[in-house]
């Protein structure tokens, strides 16, 4: 589904990623681990097409199509989703209207209000989100936990092919992390894939991790399965070198 080859990239001419190779197959859950500043969020933003980040060399392909020159909205229409570490507030548009507009933009089809509202309320209930939040402006005045649950709400409503979660669990209490984890587990199936950045392995409790990658100083220095996640959780990154 996702294939990254020899990716060198960065910001303002400064290289941050040094030859990343990564393949994510349909149905898989991949976890990217690494200390702050190692290039994890840079990688996610490059896959999504953030204009701040530049590819110096290498390729990013999604379902065989090269993404290097595609705009973020074009990548979203292909089925790529990024949950932000720090979700933006968007005054003037409600959560419901924002999500309905996003779904219409991705599918290219007009969405009827009542069936959409019924589905939205059901998903909000599963995520233990106050139903009144649907009529509030997107993330405006939301707590950190409410914003993160709202990201998972968007994930479940948009139902992309590739879900990328950039520390969606950061700053959440134990109960909120479990709700987020259950939401991601509800989304994941054999036809889609997840790429997750986390420092808190609790979000992985409801998921089966197929592969873990340690990213250090802009390079993947170790790969493995759940045993690698456990090792990092217990011992940190001291044994890994660039």
Short mmCIF file of C-alpha atoms in Angstrom, two decimals, residues 10-190:
data_model
loop_
_atom_site.label_atom_id
_atom_site.label_comp_id
_atom_site.label_asym_id
_atom_site.label_seq_id
_atom_site.Cartn_x
_atom_site.Cartn_y
_atom_site.Cartn_z
CA UNK A 10 13.98 18.14 5.24
CA UNK A 11 13.13 21.80 5.75
CA UNK A 12 14.71 24.91 4.19
CA UNK A 13 17.49 22.88 2.63
CA UNK A 14 18.40 21.16 5.91
CA UNK A 15 18.18 17.39 5.57
CA UNK A 16 16.26 15.69 8.40
CA UNK A 17 15.57 12.24 6.93
CA UNK A 18 18.55 10.33 5.57
CA UNK A 19 17.52 7.56 3.21
CA UNK A 20 14.30 6.18 4.70
CA UNK A 21 13.00 2.88 3.32
CA UNK A 22 9.59 1.74 4.51
CA UNK A 23 6.90 -0.59 3.16
CA UNK A 24 3.42 -0.89 4.69
CA UNK A 25 1.14 -3.58 3.29
CA UNK A 26 -2.64 -3.67 3.32
CA UNK A 27 -3.99 -4.97 6.63
CA UNK A 28 -0.86 -4.11 8.63
CA UNK A 29 -0.21 -1.96 11.70
CA UNK A 30 3.22 -0.32 11.84
CA UNK A 31 4.62 1.63 14.78
CA UNK A 32 7.36 4.25 14.53
CA UNK A 33 9.33 4.76 17.73
CA UNK A 34 12.03 7.28 18.48
CA UNK A 35 13.05 10.14 20.77
CA UNK A 36 11.82 13.69 20.20
CA UNK A 37 13.46 15.35 17.22
CA UNK A 38 14.32 12.11 15.46
CA UNK A 39 12.23 12.89 12.36
CA UNK A 40 9.03 10.94 13.05
CA UNK A 41 6.59 13.82 12.49
CA UNK A 42 8.63 14.99 9.50
CA UNK A 43 8.07 11.60 7.88
CA UNK A 44 4.31 11.74 8.49
CA UNK A 45 4.07 15.28 7.10
CA UNK A 46 6.03 14.31 3.99
CA UNK A 47 3.68 11.41 3.30
CA UNK A 48 0.71 13.77 3.69
CA UNK A 49 2.31 16.46 1.50
CA UNK A 50 2.84 19.34 3.94
CA UNK A 51 4.33 22.14 1.77
CA UNK A 52 6.86 23.09 4.48
CA UNK A 53 8.78 19.85 3.95
CA UNK A 54 10.89 19.19 0.87
CA UNK A 55 11.96 15.93 -0.75
CA UNK A 56 15.58 16.10 -1.89
CA UNK A 57 15.60 12.59 -3.39
CA UNK A 58 13.73 9.32 -3.19
CA UNK A 59 10.09 8.43 -3.73
CA UNK A 60 6.86 7.96 -1.82
CA UNK A 61 4.29 5.72 -3.51
CA UNK A 62 0.74 4.87 -2.44
CA UNK A 63 -0.92 1.90 -4.13
CA UNK A 64 1.71 2.20 -6.87
CA UNK A 65 1.13 5.92 -7.52
CA UNK A 66 3.97 8.34 -6.82
CA UNK A 67 2.94 11.04 -4.36
CA UNK A 68 5.95 13.37 -4.55
CA UNK A 69 4.20 16.12 -6.54
CA UNK A 70 0.61 15.66 -5.32
CA UNK A 71 -1.10 18.26 -3.11
CA UNK A 72 -2.37 17.23 0.35
CA UNK A 73 -6.03 17.23 -0.76
CA UNK A 74 -5.16 14.90 -3.66
CA UNK A 75 -3.47 12.49 -1.24
CA UNK A 76 -6.52 12.65 1.04
CA UNK A 77 -8.75 11.71 -1.90
CA UNK A 78 -6.54 8.70 -2.53
CA UNK A 79 -7.33 7.55 1.01
CA UNK A 80 -4.56 8.91 3.24
CA UNK A 81 -5.40 10.39 6.64
CA UNK A 82 -3.18 12.16 9.18
CA UNK A 83 -4.23 12.65 12.79
CA UNK A 84 -2.35 15.65 14.15
CA UNK A 85 -0.24 15.77 17.28
CA UNK A 86 -1.64 19.26 17.95
CA UNK A 87 -5.04 19.57 16.21
CA UNK A 88 -5.90 23.00 14.85
CA UNK A 89 -8.90 25.05 15.94
CA UNK A 90 -11.18 26.13 13.08
CA UNK A 91 -13.58 28.92 14.08
CA UNK A 92 -16.77 29.40 12.09
CA UNK A 93 -17.46 25.81 11.03
CA UNK A 94 -19.06 23.18 13.23
CA UNK A 95 -17.72 19.68 13.72
CA UNK A 96 -20.70 18.20 11.88
CA UNK A 97 -20.45 20.55 8.90
CA UNK A 98 -16.68 20.13 8.69
CA UNK A 99 -16.92 16.34 8.66
CA UNK A 100 -19.77 16.25 6.15
CA UNK A 101 -17.87 18.60 3.83
CA UNK A 102 -14.72 16.49 4.20
CA UNK A 103 -16.59 13.27 3.43
CA UNK A 104 -18.16 14.86 0.35
CA UNK A 105 -14.77 16.17 -0.81
CA UNK A 106 -13.16 12.73 -0.48
CA UNK A 107 -15.97 10.69 -2.06
CA UNK A 108 -17.10 13.29 -4.61
CA UNK A 109 -20.70 12.43 -3.73
CA UNK A 110 -23.38 14.56 -2.08
CA UNK A 111 -24.13 13.28 1.43
CA UNK A 112 -27.65 13.45 2.85
CA UNK A 113 -27.81 15.29 6.15
CA UNK A 114 -30.04 13.02 8.24
CA UNK A 115 -28.31 9.65 7.58
CA UNK A 116 -24.94 11.33 8.08
CA UNK A 117 -26.07 12.90 11.36
CA UNK A 118 -27.36 9.55 12.61
CA UNK A 119 -24.03 7.86 11.85
CA UNK A 120 -22.09 10.74 13.40
CA UNK A 121 -24.06 10.57 16.64
CA UNK A 122 -23.54 6.79 16.86
CA UNK A 123 -19.77 7.12 16.43
CA UNK A 124 -19.63 9.97 18.94
CA UNK A 125 -21.43 7.79 21.45
CA UNK A 126 -18.89 4.99 20.95
CA UNK A 127 -16.04 7.43 21.57
CA UNK A 128 -17.85 8.92 24.59
CA UNK A 129 -17.96 12.35 22.98
CA UNK A 130 -20.68 14.75 24.14
CA UNK A 131 -23.22 14.85 21.27
CA UNK A 132 -23.47 18.63 21.67
CA UNK A 133 -19.90 18.84 20.38
CA UNK A 134 -21.22 18.25 16.85
CA UNK A 135 -22.63 21.80 16.91
CA UNK A 136 -19.49 23.44 18.31
CA UNK A 137 -16.85 25.02 16.10
CA UNK A 138 -14.12 22.53 15.19
CA UNK A 139 -11.83 22.14 18.23
CA UNK A 140 -12.54 25.69 19.44
CA UNK A 141 -12.51 25.64 23.25
CA UNK A 142 -11.99 21.87 23.28
CA UNK A 143 -9.71 20.36 25.90
CA UNK A 144 -6.64 18.45 24.74
CA UNK A 145 -8.43 15.16 25.28
CA UNK A 146 -11.52 16.33 23.39
CA UNK A 147 -9.38 17.34 20.43
CA UNK A 148 -7.69 13.94 20.30
CA UNK A 149 -11.00 12.07 20.46
CA UNK A 150 -12.23 14.37 17.73
CA UNK A 151 -9.32 13.20 15.57
CA UNK A 152 -10.44 9.59 15.97
CA UNK A 153 -14.00 10.67 15.20
CA UNK A 154 -12.73 12.08 11.90
CA UNK A 155 -10.84 8.85 11.23
CA UNK A 156 -13.94 6.71 11.70
CA UNK A 157 -16.17 9.00 9.65
CA UNK A 158 -13.75 9.41 6.73
CA UNK A 159 -12.69 5.73 6.76
CA UNK A 160 -9.42 6.16 4.83
CA UNK A 161 -7.20 3.40 3.42
CA UNK A 162 -4.10 4.51 5.36
CA UNK A 163 -4.43 6.07 8.82
CA UNK A 164 -1.38 7.88 10.16
CA UNK A 165 -1.56 8.80 13.85
CA UNK A 166 1.05 11.27 15.10
CA UNK A 167 1.08 10.87 18.89
CA UNK A 168 -2.72 11.02 19.03
CA UNK A 169 -2.45 9.53 22.52
CA UNK A 170 -0.12 12.19 23.95
CA UNK A 171 -1.45 14.12 26.95
CA UNK A 172 -4.38 11.75 27.52
CA UNK A 173 -5.27 10.00 30.76
CA UNK A 174 -5.50 6.21 30.93
CA UNK A 175 -9.25 6.05 30.22
CA UNK A 176 -9.01 8.41 27.25
CA UNK A 177 -6.09 6.44 25.77
CA UNK A 178 -8.18 3.27 25.99
CA UNK A 179 -11.08 4.94 24.19
CA UNK A 180 -8.73 6.16 21.45
CA UNK A 181 -7.14 2.70 21.20
CA UNK A 182 -10.56 1.06 20.86
CA UNK A 183 -11.49 3.58 18.17
CA UNK A 184 -8.38 2.77 16.13
CA UNK A 185 -9.04 -0.95 16.57
CA UNK A 186 -12.60 -0.44 15.32
CA UNK A 187 -11.23 1.29 12.22
CA UNK A 188 -8.52 -1.22 11.37
CA UNK A 189 -9.27 -4.21 9.13
CA UNK A 190 -7.66 -6.36 6.43
#
